Short mmCIF file of C-alpha atoms in Angstrom, two decimals:
data_model
loop_
_atom_site.label_atom_id
_atom_site.label_comp_id
_atom_site.label_asym_id
_atom_site.label_seq_id
_atom_site.Cartn_x
_atom_site.Cartn_y
_atom_site.Cartn_z
CA UNK A 243 -31.29 -25.86 -14.06
CA UNK A 244 -34.88 -25.10 -13.28
CA UNK A 245 -36.47 -21.68 -13.19
CA UNK A 246 -36.13 -21.33 -9.46
CA UNK A 247 -32.41 -22.09 -9.68
CA UNK A 248 -31.88 -19.34 -12.21
CA UNK A 249 -33.79 -16.98 -9.95
CA UNK A 250 -31.69 -18.02 -6.95
CA UNK A 251 -28.45 -17.64 -8.88
CA UNK A 252 -29.34 -14.17 -10.18
CA UNK A 253 -30.55 -12.94 -6.80
CA UNK A 254 -27.50 -14.45 -5.13
CA UNK A 255 -25.20 -12.65 -7.55
CA UNK A 256 -27.01 -9.39 -6.89
CA UNK A 257 -26.57 -9.84 -3.13
CA UNK A 258 -22.91 -10.57 -3.89
CA UNK A 259 -22.57 -7.30 -5.80
CA UNK A 260 -23.66 -5.36 -2.71
CA UNK A 261 -21.26 -7.38 -0.56
CA UNK A 262 -18.49 -6.47 -2.95
CA UNK A 263 -19.09 -2.73 -2.47
CA UNK A 264 -18.37 -3.27 1.21
CA UNK A 265 -15.57 -5.83 0.93
CA UNK A 266 -13.41 -3.95 -1.60
CA UNK A 267 -12.86 -1.07 0.83
CA UNK A 268 -12.09 -3.35 3.77
CA UNK A 269 -9.60 -5.25 1.61
CA UNK A 270 -7.90 -2.06 0.41
CA UNK A 271 -7.48 -0.81 3.97
CA UNK A 272 -6.04 -4.13 5.04
CA UNK A 273 -3.72 -4.01 2.06
CA UNK A 274 -2.33 -0.60 2.70
CA UNK A 275 -2.13 -0.45 6.52
CA UNK A 276 -2.30 -4.16 7.39
CA UNK A 277 -5.08 -3.47 9.83
CA UNK A 278 -8.68 -4.62 10.04
CA UNK A 279 -11.09 -1.68 10.24
CA UNK A 280 -13.65 -2.79 12.80
CA UNK A 281 -15.69 0.33 12.16
CA UNK A 282 -16.29 -0.61 8.53
CA UNK A 283 -19.96 -1.46 9.14
CA UNK A 284 -20.55 1.96 10.64
CA UNK A 285 -19.56 3.61 7.36
CA UNK A 286 -22.36 1.55 5.82
CA UNK A 287 -24.72 2.73 8.58
CA UNK A 288 -23.74 6.36 8.14
CA UNK A 289 -24.31 6.08 4.39
CA UNK A 290 -27.77 4.58 4.92
CA UNK A 291 -28.70 7.46 7.24
CA UNK A 292 -27.10 10.10 5.04
CA UNK A 293 -29.07 8.99 1.99
CA UNK A 294 -32.35 8.53 3.89
CA UNK A 295 -32.23 11.77 5.86
CA UNK A 296 -30.96 13.90 2.98
CA UNK A 297 -33.74 12.56 0.76
CA UNK A 298 -36.59 12.51 3.28
CA UNK A 299 -35.82 15.32 5.72
CA UNK A 300 -34.31 17.77 3.25
CA UNK A 301 -36.43 16.71 0.31
CA UNK A 302 -33.43 16.30 -1.97
CA UNK A 303 -34.05 14.08 -5.05
CA UNK A 304 -32.77 10.51 -4.59
CA UNK A 305 -30.37 10.85 -7.51
CA UNK A 306 -28.59 13.63 -5.71
CA UNK A 307 -28.88 12.06 -2.23
CA UNK A 308 -27.17 8.88 -3.49
CA UNK A 309 -23.85 10.45 -4.54
CA UNK A 310 -24.01 12.67 -1.44
CA UNK A 311 -24.05 9.54 0.72
CA UNK A 312 -20.78 8.53 -0.97
CA UNK A 313 -19.35 11.97 -0.22
CA UNK A 314 -20.39 11.76 3.45
CA UNK A 315 -18.76 8.33 3.75
CA UNK A 316 -15.58 9.59 2.05
CA UNK A 317 -15.39 12.60 4.41
CA UNK A 318 -15.81 10.35 7.39
CA UNK A 319 -13.05 8.14 5.97
CA UNK A 320 -10.80 11.16 5.58
CA UNK A 321 -11.47 12.31 9.13
CA UNK A 322 -10.84 8.80 10.50
CA UNK A 323 -7.54 8.50 8.67
CA UNK A 324 -6.27 11.93 9.66
CA UNK A 325 -7.22 11.70 13.33
CA UNK A 326 -7.11 8.04 14.29
CA UNK A 327 -4.82 6.27 11.80
CA UNK A 328 -1.91 8.70 11.77
CA UNK A 329 -0.39 7.33 14.99
CA UNK A 330 0.11 4.05 13.11
CA UNK A 331 2.92 5.68 11.17
CA UNK A 332 3.61 8.56 13.51
CA UNK A 333 4.67 11.76 11.79
CA UNK A 334 5.94 10.14 8.57
CA UNK A 335 9.40 9.52 9.85
CA UNK A 336 9.29 6.46 12.07
CA UNK A 337 8.27 4.09 9.36
CA UNK A 338 7.58 0.53 10.31
CA UNK A 339 6.44 0.87 13.87
CA UNK A 340 2.94 -0.49 13.25
CA UNK A 341 1.07 -1.10 16.42
CA UNK A 342 -1.56 -3.73 15.63
CA UNK A 343 -3.33 -3.57 18.95
CA UNK A 344 -3.73 0.17 18.58
CA UNK A 345 -5.66 -0.33 15.32
CA UNK A 346 -7.92 -2.98 16.83
CA UNK A 347 -8.80 -0.84 19.84
CA UNK A 348 -9.23 2.43 18.00
CA UNK A 349 -11.39 1.11 15.17
CA UNK A 350 -13.49 -0.91 17.58
CA UNK A 351 -13.90 2.21 19.70
CA UNK A 352 -14.91 4.21 16.67
CA UNK A 353 -17.53 1.57 15.83
CA UNK A 354 -19.07 1.75 19.31
CA UNK A 355 -18.92 5.50 19.30
CA UNK A 356 -20.70 5.88 15.96
CA UNK A 357 -23.42 3.37 16.87
CA UNK A 358 -24.16 5.09 20.16
CA UNK A 359 -23.78 8.58 18.76
CA UNK A 360 -26.39 7.93 16.06
CA UNK A 361 -28.59 6.15 18.59
CA UNK A 362 -28.62 9.25 20.84
CA UNK A 363 -28.71 11.98 18.22
CA UNK A 364 -31.05 10.51 15.59
CA UNK A 365 -32.74 7.92 17.72
CA UNK A 366 -33.01 4.13 17.80
CA UNK A 367 -35.86 3.96 15.25
CA UNK A 368 -35.40 2.48 11.83
CA UNK A 369 -35.83 4.73 8.80
CA UNK A 370 -36.70 3.29 5.43
CA UNK A 371 -34.83 4.91 2.59
CA UNK A 372 -36.80 6.01 -0.47
CA UNK A 373 -36.45 3.53 -3.37
CA UNK A 374 -34.86 4.77 -6.59
CA UNK A 375 -37.89 3.55 -8.57
CA UNK A 376 -41.33 2.53 -7.35
CA UNK A 377 -41.69 -0.52 -9.63
CA UNK A 378 -42.24 -3.34 -7.15
CA UNK A 379 -41.81 -6.33 -9.44
CA UNK A 380 -39.80 -6.85 -12.59
CA UNK A 381 -40.09 -10.25 -14.28
CA UNK A 382 -37.18 -11.33 -16.48
CA UNK A 383 -37.94 -14.88 -17.59
CA UNK A 384 -37.81 -16.97 -14.44
CA UNK A 385 -36.26 -14.14 -12.41
CA UNK A 386 -38.46 -12.07 -10.15
CA UNK A 387 -36.92 -8.92 -8.72
CA UNK A 388 -37.92 -5.53 -7.40
CA UNK A 389 -37.27 -2.53 -9.63
CA UNK A 390 -35.13 -0.83 -6.99
CA UNK A 391 -33.00 -3.89 -6.38
CA UNK A 392 -32.36 -4.35 -10.09
CA UNK A 393 -31.46 -0.70 -10.60
CA UNK A 394 -29.33 -0.57 -7.45
CA UNK A 395 -27.43 -3.68 -8.58
CA UNK A 396 -26.79 -2.08 -11.97
CA UNK A 397 -25.39 1.05 -10.31
CA UNK A 398 -23.32 -1.03 -7.89
CA UNK A 399 -21.79 -3.02 -10.79
CA UNK A 400 -20.90 0.24 -12.56
CA UNK A 401 -19.32 1.68 -9.40
CA UNK A 402 -17.32 -1.53 -8.80
CA UNK A 403 -16.12 -1.55 -12.42
CA UNK A 404 -14.96 2.09 -12.16
CA UNK A 405 -13.27 1.41 -8.82
CA UNK A 406 -11.45 -1.67 -10.14
CA UNK A 407 -10.31 0.22 -13.23
CA UNK A 408 -9.07 3.13 -11.11
CA UNK A 409 -7.08 0.79 -8.87
CA UNK A 410 -5.62 -1.00 -11.84
CA UNK A 411 -4.70 1.90 -14.09
CA UNK A 412 -4.97 5.29 -12.46
CA UNK A 413 -2.01 7.30 -11.19
CA UNK A 414 -2.95 6.80 -7.55
CA UNK A 415 -4.32 3.29 -8.09
CA UNK A 416 -0.91 2.04 -9.19
CA UNK A 417 0.77 3.76 -6.26
CA UNK A 418 -1.76 2.29 -3.82
CA UNK A 419 -1.08 -1.19 -5.16
CA UNK A 420 2.64 -0.65 -4.76
CA UNK A 421 2.25 0.51 -1.18
CA UNK A 422 0.04 -2.42 -0.25
CA UNK A 423 2.50 -4.91 -1.71
CA UNK A 424 5.63 -3.38 -0.30
CA UNK A 425 5.29 -0.27 1.81
CA UNK A 426 8.98 0.42 2.30
CA UNK A 427 9.75 -0.23 -1.34
CA UNK A 428 7.00 2.18 -2.36
CA UNK A 429 8.34 4.84 -0.01
CA UNK A 430 11.83 4.49 -1.50
CA UNK A 431 10.31 4.91 -4.94
CA UNK A 432 9.02 8.32 -3.89
CA UNK A 433 5.42 7.36 -3.19
CA UNK A 434 3.66 9.40 -0.52
CA UNK A 435 2.41 6.50 1.58
CA UNK A 436 0.44 8.78 3.92
CA UNK A 437 -1.48 10.23 1.01
CA UNK A 438 -2.11 6.75 -0.37
CA UNK A 439 -3.67 5.74 2.92
CA UNK A 440 -5.88 8.86 3.01
CA UNK A 441 -7.14 8.06 -0.49
CA UNK A 442 -7.84 4.46 0.47
CA UNK A 443 -9.79 5.47 3.55
CA UNK A 444 -11.85 7.96 1.59
CA UNK A 445 -12.59 5.44 -1.15
CA UNK A 446 -13.37 2.70 1.35
CA UNK A 447 -15.64 4.90 3.43
CA UNK A 448 -17.40 6.22 0.32
CA UNK A 449 -18.04 2.73 -1.07
CA UNK A 450 -19.38 1.36 2.22
CA UNK A 451 -21.64 4.39 2.65
CA UNK A 452 -22.79 3.97 -0.93
CA UNK A 453 -23.73 0.34 -0.21
CA UNK A 454 -25.69 1.47 2.85
CA UNK A 455 -27.53 4.07 0.79
CA UNK A 456 -28.38 1.63 -2.01
CA UNK A 457 -29.75 -0.93 0.42
CA UNK A 458 -31.57 1.45 2.78
CA UNK A 459 -34.94 0.93 1.03
CA UNK A 460 -34.50 -2.85 1.61
CA UNK A 461 -32.73 -2.94 4.98
CA UNK A 462 -33.88 0.11 6.97
CA UNK A 463 -31.32 2.48 8.44
CA UNK A 464 -30.84 1.93 12.14
CA UNK A 465 -27.84 2.47 14.43
CA UNK A 466 -26.74 -1.16 14.32
CA UNK A 467 -27.60 -1.85 10.66
CA UNK A 468 -23.89 -2.03 9.74
CA UNK A 469 -23.02 -5.00 11.92
CA UNK A 470 -24.14 -7.77 9.56
CA UNK A 471 -22.71 -6.27 6.38
CA UNK A 472 -19.42 -5.77 8.24
CA UNK A 473 -19.28 -9.39 9.40
CA UNK A 474 -19.98 -10.52 5.85
CA UNK A 475 -17.15 -8.30 4.64
CA UNK A 476 -14.67 -9.78 7.11
CA UNK A 477 -15.57 -13.27 5.91
CA UNK A 478 -15.25 -12.21 2.27
CA UNK A 479 -11.88 -10.56 2.74
CA UNK A 480 -10.50 -13.77 4.24
CA UNK A 481 -12.06 -15.95 1.53
CA UNK A 482 -10.77 -13.71 -1.25
CA UNK A 483 -7.30 -13.34 0.21
CA UNK A 484 -6.46 -10.48 2.55
CA UNK A 485 -5.77 -7.33 0.56
CA UNK A 486 -6.78 -8.68 -2.86
CA UNK A 487 -9.40 -6.62 -4.65
CA UNK A 488 -10.26 -9.17 -7.39
CA UNK A 489 -10.38 -11.83 -4.64
CA UNK A 490 -12.84 -9.70 -2.65
CA UNK A 491 -15.12 -9.27 -5.68
CA UNK A 492 -15.17 -12.95 -6.57
CA UNK A 493 -15.59 -14.06 -2.95
CA UNK A 494 -18.50 -11.63 -2.60
CA UNK A 495 -20.37 -13.11 -5.56
CA UNK A 496 -19.53 -16.61 -4.34
CA UNK A 497 -20.92 -15.90 -0.85
CA UNK A 498 -24.05 -14.26 -2.28
CA UNK A 499 -24.83 -17.32 -4.39
CA UNK A 500 -24.05 -19.82 -1.60
CA UNK A 501 -26.39 -17.95 0.76
CA UNK A 502 -29.10 -17.69 -1.84
CA UNK A 503 -29.12 -21.43 -2.59
CA UNK A 504 -28.46 -22.45 1.02
CA UNK A 505 -31.42 -20.45 2.24
CA UNK A 506 -33.78 -22.39 0.00
CA UNK A 507 -32.21 -25.84 -0.16
CA UNK A 508 -30.74 -26.14 3.32
CA UNK A 509 -32.29 -23.75 5.80
CA UNK A 510 -33.47 -20.17 5.73
CA UNK A 511 -32.74 -19.72 9.45
CA UNK A 512 -29.08 -20.66 8.97
CA UNK A 513 -28.64 -18.30 6.01
CA UNK A 514 -26.10 -16.09 7.80
CA UNK A 515 -24.17 -19.09 9.11
CA UNK A 516 -23.05 -20.40 5.71
CA UNK A 517 -20.44 -17.71 5.39
CA UNK A 518 -19.03 -18.53 8.81
CA UNK A 519 -18.83 -22.23 7.92
CA UNK A 520 -16.99 -21.29 4.70
CA UNK A 521 -14.68 -19.07 6.73
CA UNK A 522 -13.76 -21.97 9.00
CA UNK A 523 -13.14 -24.29 6.08
CA UNK A 524 -10.91 -21.74 4.37
CA UNK A 525 -8.97 -21.05 7.53
CA UNK A 526 -8.38 -24.76 7.93
CA UNK A 527 -7.52 -25.69 4.35
CA UNK A 528 -6.62 -22.53 2.41
CA UNK A 529 -5.73 -19.79 4.89
CA UNK A 530 -4.28 -17.55 2.18
CA UNK A 531 -7.74 -17.32 0.55
CA UNK A 532 -8.54 -17.54 -3.15
CA UNK A 533 -6.11 -14.92 -4.38
CA UNK A 534 -3.97 -14.10 -1.38
CA UNK A 535 -0.37 -15.15 -1.12
CA UNK A 536 1.28 -16.48 1.97
CA UNK A 537 4.03 -13.90 1.74
CA UNK A 538 3.35 -10.90 -0.42
CA UNK A 539 6.44 -8.95 0.49
CA UNK A 540 9.53 -9.59 -1.58
CA UNK B 117 26.36 18.63 -4.19
CA UNK B 118 26.99 17.40 -0.67
CA UNK B 119 25.05 15.15 1.62
CA UNK B 120 26.03 15.93 5.18
CA UNK B 121 25.39 13.76 8.21
CA UNK B 122 26.05 15.68 11.38
CA UNK B 123 26.14 13.81 14.72
CA UNK B 124 23.22 11.61 13.67
CA UNK B 125 21.72 9.59 16.51
CA UNK B 126 19.16 6.87 15.95
CA UNK B 127 17.55 4.33 18.26
CA UNK B 128 15.65 1.25 17.28
CA UNK B 129 13.25 -0.18 19.85
CA UNK B 130 14.89 1.91 22.54
CA UNK B 131 18.43 0.77 21.76
CA UNK B 132 20.82 3.44 20.51
CA UNK B 133 22.19 2.17 17.20
CA UNK B 134 23.85 5.29 15.80
CA UNK B 135 25.65 7.37 18.40
CA UNK B 136 26.63 10.47 16.55
CA UNK B 137 27.49 9.55 12.97
CA UNK B 138 29.08 12.37 11.01
CA UNK B 139 30.32 12.23 7.44
CA UNK B 140 30.04 13.96 4.10
CA UNK B 141 29.00 12.26 0.91
CA UNK B 142 30.17 14.36 -2.00
CA UNK B 143 29.52 14.38 -5.72
CA UNK B 144 31.88 12.55 -8.08
CA UNK B 145 33.11 10.35 -5.25
CA UNK B 146 32.46 6.75 -4.33
CA UNK B 147 32.39 6.35 -0.61
CA UNK B 148 32.50 2.90 0.94
CA UNK B 149 31.11 2.41 4.40
CA UNK B 150 32.49 -0.74 5.93
CA UNK B 151 31.66 -2.37 9.20
CA UNK B 152 30.65 -5.64 10.78
CA UNK B 153 27.06 -6.84 10.95
CA UNK B 154 25.19 -4.76 13.47
CA UNK B 155 27.62 -1.87 13.31
CA UNK B 156 24.94 0.44 11.94
CA UNK B 157 25.48 0.46 8.14
CA UNK B 158 21.89 -0.21 7.14
CA UNK B 159 20.61 2.05 9.92
CA UNK B 160 22.73 4.91 8.53
CA UNK B 161 21.21 4.49 5.07
CA UNK B 162 17.70 4.18 6.46
CA UNK B 163 18.19 7.33 8.50
CA UNK B 164 19.26 9.17 5.35
CA UNK B 165 16.13 7.87 3.61
CA UNK B 166 13.89 9.16 6.42
CA UNK B 167 12.71 5.67 7.32
CA UNK B 168 13.86 6.08 10.92
CA UNK B 169 13.38 9.09 13.19
CA UNK B 170 16.52 10.80 14.43
CA UNK B 171 17.06 11.25 18.15
CA UNK B 172 19.53 13.98 17.42
CA UNK B 173 21.77 15.44 14.75
CA UNK B 174 21.11 16.64 11.24
CA UNK B 175 21.02 15.32 7.68
CA UNK B 176 21.27 17.95 5.00
CA UNK B 177 21.36 17.72 1.22
CA UNK B 178 22.92 20.93 -0.14
CA UNK B 179 21.79 22.76 2.97
CA UNK B 180 18.22 21.39 2.71
CA UNK B 181 17.31 19.91 6.10
CA UNK B 182 15.95 16.47 5.22
CA UNK B 183 14.50 16.00 8.72
CA UNK B 184 11.70 18.38 7.78
CA UNK B 185 10.54 16.19 4.93
CA UNK B 186 8.61 12.90 4.80
CA UNK B 187 10.44 9.79 3.61
CA UNK B 188 9.18 9.86 0.04
CA UNK B 189 10.71 13.32 -0.47
CA UNK B 190 14.19 11.72 -0.85
CA UNK B 191 13.31 10.27 -4.22
CA UNK B 192 12.09 13.70 -5.34
CA UNK B 193 15.32 15.27 -4.10
CA UNK B 194 17.35 12.88 -6.24
CA UNK B 195 18.43 10.26 -3.73
CA UNK B 196 18.13 6.67 -4.90
CA UNK B 197 18.40 3.74 -2.53
CA UNK B 198 18.79 0.05 -3.30
CA UNK B 199 18.15 -1.78 -0.03
CA UNK B 200 19.89 -5.02 0.82
CA UNK B 201 16.55 -6.85 0.97
CA UNK B 202 15.49 -5.43 -2.44
CA UNK B 203 11.89 -4.47 -1.53
CA UNK B 204 10.33 -4.99 -4.93
CA UNK B 205 6.63 -4.91 -5.61
CA UNK B 206 5.90 -8.62 -6.20
CA UNK B 207 2.84 -8.37 -8.43
CA UNK B 208 4.21 -5.72 -10.73
CA UNK B 209 6.57 -6.63 -13.57
CA UNK B 210 10.26 -5.79 -13.37
CA UNK B 211 9.76 -2.95 -15.80
CA UNK B 212 6.83 -1.59 -13.76
CA UNK B 213 9.01 -1.80 -10.66
CA UNK B 214 11.76 0.23 -12.34
CA UNK B 215 9.25 2.74 -13.73
CA UNK B 216 7.45 3.10 -10.40
CA UNK B 217 9.57 5.99 -9.04
CA UNK B 218 9.17 7.80 -12.35
CA UNK B 219 5.43 7.39 -12.03
CA UNK B 220 5.39 8.58 -8.44
CA UNK B 221 7.48 11.62 -9.35
CA UNK B 222 5.13 12.33 -12.25
CA UNK B 223 7.99 12.52 -14.75
CA UNK B 224 6.86 13.26 -18.26
CA UNK B 225 6.76 10.32 -20.63
CA UNK B 226 9.81 11.28 -22.66
CA UNK B 227 11.99 11.79 -19.61
CA UNK B 228 10.80 8.57 -18.01
CA UNK B 229 11.45 6.49 -21.13
CA UNK B 230 14.84 8.13 -21.55
CA UNK B 231 15.88 7.17 -18.03
CA UNK B 232 14.53 3.65 -18.55
CA UNK B 233 16.63 3.23 -21.70
CA UNK B 234 19.68 4.49 -19.84
CA UNK B 235 19.08 1.95 -17.08
CA UNK B 236 18.69 -0.85 -19.63
CA UNK B 237 22.01 0.19 -21.16
CA UNK B 238 23.81 -0.17 -17.82
CA UNK B 239 21.96 -3.28 -16.83
CA UNK B 240 21.10 -5.13 -20.05
CA UNK B 241 20.03 -8.22 -18.09
CA UNK B 242 17.04 -6.21 -16.82
CA UNK B 243 15.74 -5.84 -20.36
CA UNK B 244 15.48 -9.62 -20.60
CA UNK B 245 13.67 -9.80 -17.28
CA UNK B 246 11.35 -6.90 -17.88
CA UNK B 247 8.12 -8.91 -18.26
CA UNK B 248 8.76 -11.10 -15.22
CA UNK B 249 6.84 -10.31 -12.01
CA UNK B 250 8.82 -8.67 -9.21
CA UNK B 251 8.14 -11.73 -7.05
CA UNK B 252 9.49 -14.09 -9.70
CA UNK B 253 13.19 -13.22 -9.85
CA UNK B 254 16.08 -14.62 -7.85
CA UNK B 255 17.72 -12.70 -5.01
CA UNK B 256 20.66 -11.69 -7.21
CA UNK B 257 18.45 -10.59 -10.08
CA UNK B 258 16.32 -8.72 -7.55
CA UNK B 259 19.40 -6.73 -6.50
CA UNK B 260 19.90 -5.60 -10.08
CA UNK B 261 16.25 -4.57 -10.27
CA UNK B 262 16.56 -2.65 -7.02
CA UNK B 263 19.64 -0.90 -8.47
CA UNK B 264 17.68 -0.07 -11.61
CA UNK B 265 14.80 1.33 -9.58
CA UNK B 266 17.20 3.46 -7.52
CA UNK B 267 18.85 4.80 -10.70
CA UNK B 268 15.45 6.02 -11.90
CA UNK B 269 15.56 8.74 -9.24
CA UNK B 270 19.26 8.99 -8.33
CA UNK B 271 20.10 12.33 -9.88
CA UNK B 272 22.41 13.31 -7.06
CA UNK B 273 23.00 10.47 -4.60
CA UNK B 274 22.94 6.70 -4.93
CA UNK B 275 22.91 4.58 -1.78
CA UNK B 276 23.64 0.85 -2.11
CA UNK B 277 23.22 -1.38 0.89
CA UNK B 278 25.49 -4.46 0.82
CA UNK B 279 25.16 -4.96 -2.93
CA UNK B 280 27.22 -8.16 -2.93
CA UNK B 281 25.58 -9.80 0.05
CA UNK B 282 24.28 -13.19 -1.03
CA UNK B 283 25.31 -12.84 -4.70
CA UNK B 284 26.90 -15.77 -6.53
CA UNK B 285 30.57 -14.94 -7.31
CA UNK B 286 29.95 -14.50 -11.04
CA UNK B 287 27.00 -12.21 -10.42
CA UNK B 288 29.00 -10.23 -7.85
CA UNK B 289 31.76 -9.60 -10.41
CA UNK B 290 29.09 -8.58 -12.90
CA UNK B 291 27.63 -6.15 -10.38
CA UNK B 292 31.05 -4.69 -9.57
CA UNK B 293 31.71 -4.16 -13.27
CA UNK B 294 28.34 -2.45 -13.61
CA UNK B 295 29.25 -0.10 -10.79
CA UNK B 296 32.49 0.75 -12.62
CA UNK B 297 30.50 1.49 -15.79
CA UNK B 298 28.08 3.60 -13.82
CA UNK B 299 30.96 5.72 -12.50
CA UNK B 300 32.00 6.47 -16.08
CA UNK B 301 28.53 7.27 -17.41
CA UNK B 302 27.31 9.23 -14.41
CA UNK B 303 30.41 10.93 -13.04
CA UNK B 304 28.42 13.55 -11.14
CA UNK B 305 26.78 10.98 -8.84
CA UNK B 306 27.71 10.72 -5.19
CA UNK B 307 27.86 7.02 -4.35
CA UNK B 308 27.64 5.54 -0.90
CA UNK B 309 28.07 1.79 -0.71
CA UNK B 310 27.98 -0.27 2.46
CA UNK B 311 29.81 -3.55 2.62
CA UNK B 312 31.06 -5.97 5.22
CA UNK B 313 33.61 -7.53 2.87
CA UNK B 314 34.98 -4.64 0.81
CA UNK B 315 37.42 -6.64 -1.40
CA UNK B 316 35.31 -6.21 -4.56
CA UNK B 317 35.00 -2.49 -4.06
CA UNK B 318 38.67 -1.65 -3.73
CA UNK B 319 38.88 -0.85 -7.40
CA UNK B 320 36.13 1.75 -7.35
CA UNK B 321 36.45 3.24 -3.86
CA UNK B 322 37.55 6.84 -3.55
CA UNK B 323 37.11 6.97 0.19
CA UNK B 324 36.58 4.33 2.82
CA UNK B 325 34.83 5.01 6.07
CA UNK B 326 34.56 2.54 8.87
CA UNK B 327 31.58 2.28 11.14
CA UNK B 328 31.89 0.56 14.46
CA UNK B 329 29.28 0.37 17.15
CA UNK B 330 27.34 3.25 15.71
CA UNK B 331 30.26 5.60 15.21
CA UNK B 332 32.15 6.43 12.05
CA UNK B 333 35.87 6.61 12.35
CA UNK B 334 37.71 8.48 9.60
CA UNK B 335 39.13 6.66 6.65
CA UNK B 336 40.25 3.28 7.80
CA UNK B 337 43.47 3.28 5.91
CA UNK B 338 42.63 3.79 2.26
CA UNK B 339 45.79 4.97 0.56
CA UNK B 340 44.19 5.60 -2.82
CA UNK B 341 41.80 8.21 -1.56
CA UNK B 342 40.87 11.24 -3.63
CA UNK B 343 43.11 10.67 -6.62
CA UNK B 344 41.06 7.86 -8.18
CA UNK B 345 38.13 10.14 -8.73
CA UNK B 346 37.00 10.07 -12.34
#
């Protein structure tokens, strides 16, 4: 492996870490409500704006603006769940009457609304978020990387590790896993499935917003900035297995590396197409994804 | 302790399945609800568990109107339910599945472990399976696990939906014997068991109700009513 390959691998993994911040939330929402949140990219967008505007317009230090972006995303997630997702399991009692088309239309509508709302209220211009550190180049052996990207990746890894640990071991994490694997069984066991879905939406919104904030110095905040990260997340969630969090993390890193090498060895222009090609191959030959199961309910 | 169903009406997909079901499930009694497939047995249990909205009527546990509460409240109120299709969490172990309601109810460790031990005493085969994933047991074993999970919360009422459906004869006898044991160890429990072929339950039934086309008719000839109560 030559120096450039090491550089590509490391940078690909770092890209993958940011993808994972997005994909985990999407996967959790799919797991718990069996819906695809088509507004997921707009949580990323809102986080990018929240961080940038809080830091630049209000003059708040970046280390405070960053967690605030998570909070803004989580609040938007809470609002979305309470107002738009509740009809999916209307008033607690009529369990099981999931209306798939409702979720598609309402989340797609939310996506369009948020894009246009930001476009009208804040404006169509791109804002560059302030970097966490000004160091423009860090050299680690053959690896060349900006100080901000390195630091942001470190923070993202820490946040992913904490999230994974919470889902695996915490009081609500265990209950969320139970609901996503068997909703009715979880309800019989006394688990408040509505509360579980609120927590998942808050966590998912917070993580996506956090990703947007971390990347805003690299990819400027603009009303449609969330579209590409969202598409990548949809691909990753299918590759990893719908609803599987470890699958989403591994598929994120995998896609990051593939894109990194593909951009250099195959074609830079087709960089964003590699994921879609992978998606098609998986749908043809392994539709359950890396970690998904064909039938999770027992 | 009394669980009262009063003129309960439930529709599924616009079709009226229960048309005014009334009955009382009382402590220290084993009530068998018999009826053909499609008569409304499972729907009755699901309505009690709050999994289906009522069109009309009331369900009360000791005067507490269960309609006001979300589905998960039943476990908190002491109602355990073992559904016919088991509904285990596939990627959790058998023991985690049984502990799950205790976790959700935030029982303290001592209490939770105590209940778990009690369940293992009734159902020793679960102790051998405890490390297996929920998705890795047979249908019959899964029924035992679902019973164990229901017992974790069933302080007042235990609902069993077609416990013998699809069980091998030996396993069915085993299950029936377990239910007999349960009656002895937990005399205070109100038991409601649905069955389409009630032969195995004759020995433990205190009352038999028959459900037909969404209506319960009073005791369909069960001479040994009341006096078998333990």
